[in-house]
Structure formats: structure tokens, C-alpha cells
Short mmCIF file of N, CA, C and O in Angstrom, two decimals:
data_model
loop_
_atom_site.label_atom_id
_atom_site.label_comp_id
_atom_site.label_asym_id
_atom_site.label_seq_id
_atom_site.Cartn_x
_atom_site.Cartn_y
_atom_site.Cartn_z
N ASP A 1 -12.72 -5.81 12.92
CA ASP A 1 -13.64 -5.11 12.04
C ASP A 1 -12.88 -4.43 10.92
O ASP A 1 -11.65 -4.46 10.88
N THR A 2 -13.60 -3.80 10.03
CA THR A 2 -13.00 -3.21 8.83
C THR A 2 -11.97 -2.13 9.17
O THR A 2 -10.87 -2.11 8.64
N ASN A 3 -12.32 -1.21 10.09
CA ASN A 3 -11.40 -0.13 10.44
C ASN A 3 -10.11 -0.67 11.06
O ASN A 3 -9.02 -0.20 10.73
N THR A 4 -10.23 -1.64 11.94
CA THR A 4 -9.06 -2.23 12.58
C THR A 4 -8.17 -2.88 11.53
O THR A 4 -6.94 -2.74 11.57
N TYR A 5 -8.77 -3.58 10.57
CA TYR A 5 -8.00 -4.25 9.52
C TYR A 5 -7.28 -3.21 8.66
O TYR A 5 -6.11 -3.38 8.32
N MET A 6 -7.96 -2.14 8.30
CA MET A 6 -7.35 -1.11 7.45
C MET A 6 -6.19 -0.42 8.19
O MET A 6 -5.17 -0.11 7.59
N GLU A 7 -6.35 -0.20 9.49
CA GLU A 7 -5.25 0.37 10.28
C GLU A 7 -4.06 -0.59 10.29
O GLU A 7 -2.91 -0.17 10.14
N TYR A 8 -4.34 -1.88 10.49
CA TYR A 8 -3.29 -2.91 10.46
C TYR A 8 -2.59 -2.91 9.09
O TYR A 8 -1.36 -2.95 9.02
N MET A 9 -3.36 -2.85 8.00
CA MET A 9 -2.78 -2.86 6.66
C MET A 9 -1.90 -1.63 6.45
O MET A 9 -0.80 -1.73 5.92
N GLN A 10 -2.36 -0.46 6.89
CA GLN A 10 -1.57 0.76 6.75
C GLN A 10 -0.25 0.65 7.51
O GLN A 10 0.80 1.00 6.97
N LYS A 11 -0.31 0.17 8.75
CA LYS A 11 0.92 0.01 9.54
C LYS A 11 1.87 -0.98 8.88
O LYS A 11 3.08 -0.77 8.86
N THR A 12 1.32 -2.06 8.34
CA THR A 12 2.15 -3.06 7.67
C THR A 12 2.82 -2.47 6.44
O THR A 12 4.02 -2.67 6.22
N MET A 13 2.07 -1.73 5.62
CA MET A 13 2.66 -1.10 4.43
C MET A 13 3.74 -0.10 4.84
O MET A 13 4.84 -0.09 4.29
N LYS A 14 3.45 0.74 5.82
CA LYS A 14 4.41 1.76 6.24
C LYS A 14 5.68 1.13 6.81
O LYS A 14 6.78 1.63 6.56
N SER A 15 5.54 0.03 7.54
CA SER A 15 6.72 -0.60 8.13
C SER A 15 7.59 -1.28 7.07
O SER A 15 8.78 -1.51 7.29
N ASN A 16 7.02 -1.58 5.91
CA ASN A 16 7.77 -2.19 4.81
C ASN A 16 8.24 -1.17 3.78
O ASN A 16 8.87 -1.53 2.80
N TRP A 17 7.90 0.10 3.98
CA TRP A 17 8.23 1.18 3.05
C TRP A 17 9.54 1.82 3.48
O TRP A 17 9.59 2.55 4.46
N ASN A 18 10.61 1.48 2.78
CA ASN A 18 11.94 1.99 3.12
C ASN A 18 12.61 2.59 1.88
O ASN A 18 13.54 2.00 1.34
N PRO A 19 12.14 3.74 1.45
CA PRO A 19 12.70 4.32 0.23
C PRO A 19 14.11 4.86 0.45
O PRO A 19 14.45 5.27 1.56
N PRO A 20 14.91 4.85 -0.62
CA PRO A 20 16.22 5.50 -0.54
C PRO A 20 16.01 7.02 -0.54
O PRO A 20 14.87 7.49 -0.62
N LYS A 21 17.09 7.75 -0.49
CA LYS A 21 16.97 9.21 -0.54
C LYS A 21 16.69 9.64 -1.98
O LYS A 21 17.37 9.23 -2.91
N PHE A 22 15.66 10.45 -2.13
CA PHE A 22 15.36 11.08 -3.41
C PHE A 22 15.65 12.56 -3.27
O PHE A 22 15.81 13.07 -2.16
N ASP A 23 15.68 13.27 -4.39
CA ASP A 23 16.05 14.69 -4.33
C ASP A 23 14.85 15.63 -4.19
O ASP A 23 15.00 16.84 -4.21
N LYS A 24 13.65 15.06 -4.07
CA LYS A 24 12.47 15.90 -3.87
C LYS A 24 11.36 15.08 -3.19
O LYS A 24 11.38 13.85 -3.21
N SER A 25 10.39 15.78 -2.61
CA SER A 25 9.24 15.12 -2.01
C SER A 25 8.28 14.70 -3.11
O SER A 25 8.11 15.42 -4.10
N MET A 26 7.66 13.52 -2.95
CA MET A 26 6.72 13.03 -3.96
C MET A 26 5.86 11.92 -3.38
O MET A 26 6.12 11.44 -2.27
N SER A 27 4.84 11.54 -4.13
CA SER A 27 3.98 10.45 -3.69
C SER A 27 3.50 9.62 -4.87
O SER A 27 3.39 10.13 -5.99
N THR A 28 3.25 8.36 -4.60
CA THR A 28 2.74 7.41 -5.58
C THR A 28 1.49 6.78 -4.99
O THR A 28 1.48 6.39 -3.82
N ILE A 29 0.44 6.66 -5.80
CA ILE A 29 -0.76 5.95 -5.36
C ILE A 29 -0.79 4.59 -6.05
O ILE A 29 -0.74 4.52 -7.29
N VAL A 30 -0.85 3.53 -5.25
CA VAL A 30 -0.92 2.17 -5.77
C VAL A 30 -2.31 1.62 -5.47
O VAL A 30 -2.81 1.75 -4.36
N GLN A 31 -2.91 1.01 -6.49
CA GLN A 31 -4.22 0.39 -6.35
C GLN A 31 -4.02 -1.13 -6.38
O GLN A 31 -3.23 -1.63 -7.18
N TYR A 32 -4.73 -1.85 -5.50
CA TYR A 32 -4.59 -3.30 -5.46
C TYR A 32 -5.83 -3.93 -4.85
O TYR A 32 -6.68 -3.24 -4.28
N THR A 33 -5.92 -5.25 -4.97
CA THR A 33 -7.02 -6.02 -4.41
C THR A 33 -6.48 -6.98 -3.36
O THR A 33 -5.46 -7.63 -3.59
N ILE A 34 -7.16 -7.05 -2.21
CA ILE A 34 -6.82 -8.02 -1.17
C ILE A 34 -7.87 -9.12 -1.22
O ILE A 34 -9.07 -8.83 -1.07
N LEU A 35 -7.43 -10.35 -1.45
CA LEU A 35 -8.36 -11.48 -1.45
C LEU A 35 -8.70 -11.89 -0.02
O LEU A 35 -8.03 -11.47 0.93
N ALA A 36 -9.70 -12.74 0.14
CA ALA A 36 -10.17 -13.15 1.47
C ALA A 36 -9.04 -13.70 2.33
O ALA A 36 -9.00 -13.47 3.53
N ASN A 37 -8.08 -14.42 1.71
CA ASN A 37 -6.99 -15.02 2.49
C ASN A 37 -5.85 -14.05 2.77
O ASN A 37 -4.85 -14.44 3.36
N GLY A 38 -5.97 -12.79 2.35
CA GLY A 38 -4.95 -11.78 2.60
C GLY A 38 -3.96 -11.60 1.46
O GLY A 38 -3.10 -10.72 1.52
N THR A 39 -4.09 -12.40 0.41
CA THR A 39 -3.20 -12.28 -0.75
C THR A 39 -3.51 -11.00 -1.52
O THR A 39 -4.68 -10.67 -1.74
N ILE A 40 -2.46 -10.31 -1.92
CA ILE A 40 -2.62 -9.08 -2.71
C ILE A 40 -2.43 -9.42 -4.19
O ILE A 40 -1.46 -10.07 -4.58
N ILE A 41 -3.40 -8.98 -5.01
CA ILE A 41 -3.32 -9.19 -6.46
C ILE A 41 -3.58 -7.87 -7.19
O ILE A 41 -4.07 -6.91 -6.60
N ASN A 42 -3.25 -7.86 -8.47
CA ASN A 42 -3.57 -6.74 -9.37
C ASN A 42 -3.02 -5.39 -8.91
O ASN A 42 -3.66 -4.36 -9.08
N ALA A 43 -1.82 -5.40 -8.34
CA ALA A 43 -1.22 -4.13 -7.91
C ALA A 43 -0.78 -3.34 -9.13
O ALA A 43 -0.16 -3.88 -10.05
N LYS A 44 -1.14 -2.06 -9.15
CA LYS A 44 -0.72 -1.19 -10.25
C LYS A 44 -0.65 0.25 -9.75
O LYS A 44 -1.31 0.62 -8.78
N VAL A 45 0.18 1.03 -10.43
CA VAL A 45 0.31 2.44 -10.09
C VAL A 45 -0.90 3.17 -10.64
O VAL A 45 -1.16 3.15 -11.84
N LYS A 46 -1.65 3.79 -9.76
CA LYS A 46 -2.81 4.59 -10.19
C LYS A 46 -2.40 6.03 -10.48
O LYS A 46 -2.90 6.66 -11.39
N LYS A 47 -1.49 6.56 -9.63
CA LYS A 47 -0.99 7.92 -9.85
C LYS A 47 0.51 7.90 -9.65
O LYS A 47 0.99 7.62 -8.56
N SER A 48 1.22 8.19 -10.71
CA SER A 48 2.68 8.16 -10.67
C SER A 48 3.24 9.36 -9.92
O SER A 48 2.67 10.45 -9.93
N SER A 49 4.38 9.12 -9.30
CA SER A 49 5.10 10.20 -8.63
C SER A 49 5.90 11.03 -9.62
O SER A 49 6.41 12.09 -9.29
N GLY A 50 6.06 10.50 -10.82
CA GLY A 50 6.93 11.12 -11.81
C GLY A 50 8.31 10.49 -11.81
O GLY A 50 9.15 10.78 -12.66
N SER A 51 8.56 9.60 -10.85
CA SER A 51 9.84 8.89 -10.75
C SER A 51 9.57 7.39 -10.88
O SER A 51 8.87 6.82 -10.05
N SER A 52 10.13 6.77 -11.90
CA SER A 52 9.90 5.33 -12.07
C SER A 52 10.50 4.55 -10.91
O SER A 52 9.96 3.52 -10.50
N ASP A 53 11.62 5.03 -10.33
CA ASP A 53 12.21 4.35 -9.18
C ASP A 53 11.25 4.36 -7.99
O ASP A 53 11.05 3.34 -7.33
N MET A 54 10.66 5.51 -7.72
CA MET A 54 9.70 5.62 -6.61
C MET A 54 8.48 4.75 -6.88
O MET A 54 8.02 4.01 -6.00
N ASP A 55 7.93 4.81 -8.09
CA ASP A 55 6.75 4.02 -8.44
C ASP A 55 7.03 2.52 -8.32
O ASP A 55 6.23 1.77 -7.76
N ASN A 56 8.17 2.09 -8.84
CA ASN A 56 8.52 0.67 -8.79
C ASN A 56 8.74 0.20 -7.35
O ASN A 56 8.37 -0.92 -7.00
N LEU A 57 9.33 1.04 -6.53
CA LEU A 57 9.54 0.68 -5.13
C LEU A 57 8.21 0.56 -4.40
O LEU A 57 8.01 -0.37 -3.60
N ALA A 58 7.27 1.45 -4.68
CA ALA A 58 5.94 1.38 -4.06
C ALA A 58 5.24 0.08 -4.49
O ALA A 58 4.67 -0.63 -3.66
N LEU A 59 5.30 -0.24 -5.77
CA LEU A 59 4.71 -1.50 -6.26
C LEU A 59 5.36 -2.70 -5.61
O LEU A 59 4.68 -3.63 -5.17
N HIS A 60 6.69 -2.69 -5.53
CA HIS A 60 7.41 -3.80 -4.92
C HIS A 60 7.02 -3.97 -3.44
O HIS A 60 6.86 -5.09 -2.96
N THR A 61 6.84 -2.84 -2.75
CA THR A 61 6.44 -2.90 -1.34
C THR A 61 5.09 -3.60 -1.21
O THR A 61 4.92 -4.51 -0.39
N VAL A 62 4.11 -3.20 -2.04
CA VAL A 62 2.79 -3.81 -2.00
C VAL A 62 2.88 -5.30 -2.30
O VAL A 62 2.29 -6.13 -1.60
N GLU A 63 3.63 -5.66 -3.33
CA GLU A 63 3.71 -7.05 -3.76
C GLU A 63 4.46 -7.93 -2.78
O GLU A 63 4.28 -9.14 -2.76
N SER A 64 5.30 -7.35 -1.93
CA SER A 64 6.10 -8.15 -1.01
C SER A 64 5.44 -8.33 0.37
O SER A 64 5.88 -9.15 1.16
N VAL A 65 4.38 -7.56 0.64
CA VAL A 65 3.73 -7.61 1.95
C VAL A 65 2.84 -8.84 2.06
O VAL A 65 2.14 -9.20 1.12
N LYS A 66 2.88 -9.47 3.22
CA LYS A 66 1.98 -10.59 3.54
C LYS A 66 0.97 -10.09 4.56
O LYS A 66 1.35 -9.67 5.65
N LEU A 67 -0.30 -10.14 4.21
CA LEU A 67 -1.35 -9.66 5.11
C LEU A 67 -2.15 -10.82 5.70
O LEU A 67 -2.21 -11.90 5.13
N LEU A 68 -2.77 -10.54 6.83
CA LEU A 68 -3.68 -11.50 7.44
C LEU A 68 -4.96 -11.59 6.60
O LEU A 68 -5.27 -10.68 5.84
N PRO A 69 -5.71 -12.68 6.73
CA PRO A 69 -6.99 -12.78 6.00
C PRO A 69 -7.91 -11.61 6.34
O PRO A 69 -7.86 -11.05 7.43
N LEU A 70 -8.77 -11.28 5.38
CA LEU A 70 -9.73 -10.20 5.58
C LEU A 70 -10.76 -10.58 6.65
O LEU A 70 -11.09 -11.76 6.79
N PRO A 71 -11.28 -9.59 7.38
CA PRO A 71 -12.33 -9.90 8.35
C PRO A 71 -13.61 -10.36 7.65
O PRO A 71 -13.88 -9.99 6.51
N HIS A 72 -14.40 -11.14 8.35
CA HIS A 72 -15.63 -11.73 7.80
C HIS A 72 -16.58 -10.67 7.26
O HIS A 72 -17.23 -10.88 6.24
N GLU A 73 -16.68 -9.52 7.92
CA GLU A 73 -17.63 -8.50 7.47
C GLU A 73 -17.30 -7.97 6.08
O GLU A 73 -18.19 -7.52 5.37
N ILE A 74 -16.04 -8.04 5.67
CA ILE A 74 -15.68 -7.65 4.30
C ILE A 74 -15.95 -8.81 3.35
O ILE A 74 -16.55 -8.64 2.30
N THR A 75 -15.50 -10.00 3.72
CA THR A 75 -15.61 -11.14 2.80
C THR A 75 -17.05 -11.56 2.56
O THR A 75 -17.37 -12.05 1.48
N GLN A 76 -17.94 -11.37 3.52
CA GLN A 76 -19.33 -11.76 3.30
C GLN A 76 -20.02 -10.87 2.29
O GLN A 76 -20.98 -11.26 1.65
N GLN A 77 -19.53 -9.64 2.11
CA GLN A 77 -20.13 -8.72 1.14
C GLN A 77 -19.56 -8.92 -0.26
O GLN A 77 -20.31 -9.08 -1.21
N THR A 78 -18.23 -8.91 -0.37
CA THR A 78 -17.62 -8.93 -1.70
C THR A 78 -16.59 -10.04 -1.88
O THR A 78 -16.20 -10.33 -3.00
N GLY A 79 -16.11 -10.60 -0.78
CA GLY A 79 -15.07 -11.62 -0.87
C GLY A 79 -13.67 -11.05 -1.03
O GLY A 79 -12.70 -11.78 -1.03
N MET A 80 -13.58 -9.74 -1.20
CA MET A 80 -12.28 -9.10 -1.41
C MET A 80 -12.40 -7.62 -1.06
O MET A 80 -13.48 -7.12 -0.83
N ALA A 81 -11.26 -6.94 -1.05
CA ALA A 81 -11.25 -5.50 -0.79
C ALA A 81 -10.37 -4.82 -1.84
O ALA A 81 -9.25 -5.26 -2.08
N ASN A 82 -10.90 -3.79 -2.47
CA ASN A 82 -10.12 -2.99 -3.40
C ASN A 82 -9.59 -1.78 -2.64
O ASN A 82 -10.35 -1.09 -1.96
N VAL A 83 -8.29 -1.56 -2.74
CA VAL A 83 -7.63 -0.57 -1.91
C VAL A 83 -6.77 0.36 -2.77
O VAL A 83 -6.18 -0.07 -3.77
N GLU A 84 -6.70 1.61 -2.36
CA GLU A 84 -5.73 2.56 -2.90
C GLU A 84 -4.87 3.00 -1.73
O GLU A 84 -5.40 3.38 -0.68
N PHE A 85 -3.56 2.92 -1.90
CA PHE A 85 -2.64 3.30 -0.83
C PHE A 85 -1.65 4.31 -1.37
O PHE A 85 -1.07 4.12 -2.43
N THR A 86 -1.45 5.38 -0.62
CA THR A 86 -0.52 6.43 -1.03
C THR A 86 0.81 6.25 -0.30
O THR A 86 0.85 6.21 0.92
N PHE A 87 1.87 6.14 -1.08
CA PHE A 87 3.23 6.08 -0.54
C PHE A 87 3.82 7.47 -0.70
O PHE A 87 3.88 8.01 -1.79
N ASN A 88 4.25 8.05 0.42
CA ASN A 88 4.83 9.38 0.42
C ASN A 88 6.32 9.33 0.68
O ASN A 88 6.78 8.52 1.48
N TYR A 89 7.02 10.23 0.02
CA TYR A 89 8.41 10.46 0.35
C TYR A 89 8.55 11.95 0.59
O TYR A 89 8.25 12.76 -0.30
N ASN A 90 8.94 12.31 1.79
CA ASN A 90 9.11 13.72 2.14
C ASN A 90 10.59 14.02 2.32
O ASN A 90 11.24 13.44 3.18
N LEU A 91 11.08 14.90 1.48
CA LEU A 91 12.48 15.29 1.55
C LEU A 91 12.74 16.02 2.86
O LEU A 91 12.04 16.98 3.19
N GLN A 92 13.70 15.52 3.59
CA GLN A 92 14.07 16.16 4.85
C GLN A 92 15.13 17.22 4.57
O GLN A 92 16.18 16.90 4.04
N THR A 93 14.82 18.45 4.92
CA THR A 93 15.79 19.53 4.72
C THR A 93 16.26 20.01 6.06
O THR A 93 15.51 20.64 6.81
N ASN A 94 17.50 19.70 6.38
CA ASN A 94 18.06 20.09 7.68
C ASN A 94 19.26 20.98 7.47
O ASN A 94 20.09 20.75 6.68
#
């Protein structure tokens, strides 16, 4: 179902998100479309972190992920899913 697919997509994105060390905490919001076959298209930064390195890494992560096809309940309505995903980097201070 839709919720299960979105949880799967979140886990997939997070497992592919391996940012280097930055000097501050920040986040980037990437907007993209998932086609019925799971292909991601039209990825773009919707909200910049203020760091082009962070933004580019978030975009690269989205563009490099391979997803499973969308569930039927999504594709029968629109044939695709428009998604916004937030990539966070939290500075660890120890």
C-alpha cells in the first residue's frame, strides 16, 4: 500500500545518504517524481541548505537510487507520485 511504499522509499533514501562531515547542521529539501516503474525524474532542490555541496549531494542521492515500481493504488489514480524528501545533516558535537 501507499504507506508501506513511502516507508520503503524513506529507508532506501536514508541508506544511500552518506554525507561527509560539514561544519554545521543543515537540511535540503529535494522534490522529485516517481514514475509507475519506480524511475525517479525531475529531481530538483526545493529548499536549499545554503551549501551547494550539501544540495548537490542530496540531488545525487535521489538520482542514484533505484526504487521498486509504485503500488497499483497510486498508479491507478495518477500513474506517478510527486514527492518531497528532506535530507538532514546533524552536526555531532562530542
